[in-house]
CSV table of C-alpha atoms in Angstrom, one decimal:
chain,number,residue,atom,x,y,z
A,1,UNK,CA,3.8,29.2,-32.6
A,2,UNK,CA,7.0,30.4,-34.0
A,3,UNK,CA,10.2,28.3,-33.0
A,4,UNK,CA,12.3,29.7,-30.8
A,5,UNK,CA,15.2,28.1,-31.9
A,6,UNK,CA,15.0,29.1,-35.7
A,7,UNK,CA,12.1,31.1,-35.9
A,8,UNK,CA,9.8,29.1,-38.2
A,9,UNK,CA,6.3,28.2,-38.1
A,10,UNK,CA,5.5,25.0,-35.7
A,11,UNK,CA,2.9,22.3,-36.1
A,12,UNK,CA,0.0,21.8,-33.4
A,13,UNK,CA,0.0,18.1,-32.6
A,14,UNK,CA,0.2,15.7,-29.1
A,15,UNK,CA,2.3,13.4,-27.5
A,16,UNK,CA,0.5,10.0,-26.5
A,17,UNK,CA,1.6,7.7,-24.4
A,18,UNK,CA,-0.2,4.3,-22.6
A,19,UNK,CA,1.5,5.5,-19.0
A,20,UNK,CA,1.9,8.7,-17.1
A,21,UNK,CA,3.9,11.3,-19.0
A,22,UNK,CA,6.9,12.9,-17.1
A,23,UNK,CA,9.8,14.5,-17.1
A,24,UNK,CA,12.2,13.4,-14.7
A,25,UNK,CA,15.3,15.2,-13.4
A,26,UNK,CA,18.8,13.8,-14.8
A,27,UNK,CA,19.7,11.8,-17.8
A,28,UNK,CA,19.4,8.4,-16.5
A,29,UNK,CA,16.6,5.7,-17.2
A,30,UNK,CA,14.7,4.8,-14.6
A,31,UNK,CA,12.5,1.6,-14.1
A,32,UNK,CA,9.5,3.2,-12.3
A,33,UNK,CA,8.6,6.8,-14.2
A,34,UNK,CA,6.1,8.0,-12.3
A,35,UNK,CA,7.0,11.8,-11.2
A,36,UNK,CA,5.9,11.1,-7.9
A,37,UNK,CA,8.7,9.0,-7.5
A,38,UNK,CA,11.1,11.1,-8.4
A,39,UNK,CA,12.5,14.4,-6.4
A,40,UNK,CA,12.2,17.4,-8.9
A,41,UNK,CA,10.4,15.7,-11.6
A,42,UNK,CA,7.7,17.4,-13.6
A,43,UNK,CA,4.1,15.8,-14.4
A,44,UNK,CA,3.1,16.3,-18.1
A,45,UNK,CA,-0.1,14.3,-18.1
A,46,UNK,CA,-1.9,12.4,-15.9
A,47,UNK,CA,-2.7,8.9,-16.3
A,48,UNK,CA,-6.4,7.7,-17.3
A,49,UNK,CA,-7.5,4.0,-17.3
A,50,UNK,CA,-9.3,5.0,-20.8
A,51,UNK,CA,-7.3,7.3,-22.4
A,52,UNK,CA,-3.9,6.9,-21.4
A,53,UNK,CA,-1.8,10.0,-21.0
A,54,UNK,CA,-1.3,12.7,-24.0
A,55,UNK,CA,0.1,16.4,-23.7
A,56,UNK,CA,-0.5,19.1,-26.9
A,57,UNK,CA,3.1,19.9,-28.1
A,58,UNK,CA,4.6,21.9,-30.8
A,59,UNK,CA,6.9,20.7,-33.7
A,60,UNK,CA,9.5,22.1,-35.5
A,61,UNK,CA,10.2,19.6,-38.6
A,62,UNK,CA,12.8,22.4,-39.5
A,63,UNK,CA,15.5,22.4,-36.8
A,64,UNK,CA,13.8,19.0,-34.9
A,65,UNK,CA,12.5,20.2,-31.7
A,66,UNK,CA,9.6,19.8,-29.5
A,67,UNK,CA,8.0,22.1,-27.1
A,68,UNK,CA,5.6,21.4,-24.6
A,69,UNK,CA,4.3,24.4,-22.8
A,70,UNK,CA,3.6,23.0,-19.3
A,71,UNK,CA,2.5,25.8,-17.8
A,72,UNK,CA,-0.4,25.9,-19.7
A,73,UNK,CA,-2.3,23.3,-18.0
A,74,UNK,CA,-4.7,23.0,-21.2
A,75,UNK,CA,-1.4,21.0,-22.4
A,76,UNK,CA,-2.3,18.0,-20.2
A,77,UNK,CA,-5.6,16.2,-22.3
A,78,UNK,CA,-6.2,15.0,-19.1
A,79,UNK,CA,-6.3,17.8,-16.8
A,80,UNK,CA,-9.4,18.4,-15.1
């Protein structure tokens, strides 16, 4: 994948994480992550008692960005 923010070539690699990956709306911590918690938040990966939670994401080592292309559900390791 090329980046879209300086055209490069990015890097195939994952995101892991022991809990549930989200993104949640605004730029404030919160205590509980869990995107069901949260109005407008986005579920990345879904927790496994196993595995944990990991999503495929691209790097770009050039301009330091990461892209995770959620609407490919294959992102989600997890995803059944």
């Amino acid at each position: 994948m090329d980046c879209p923010y300086c055209g490069r070539e990015m890097e195939l690699g994952l995101i892991h994480s022991p809990q549930e990956l989200s993104w949640i709306k605004g730029g404030k911590r919160r205590t509980f992550a869990r995107a069901e918690f949260h109005e407008g938040s986005l579920l990345l990966s879904r927790f496994s008692f196993s595995k944990g939670s990991a999503v495929s994401a691209f790097a770009c080592k050039d301009c330091q960005k990461v892209i995770i292309d959620y609407a490919d559900h294959h992102s989600d390791l997890n995803h059944e």
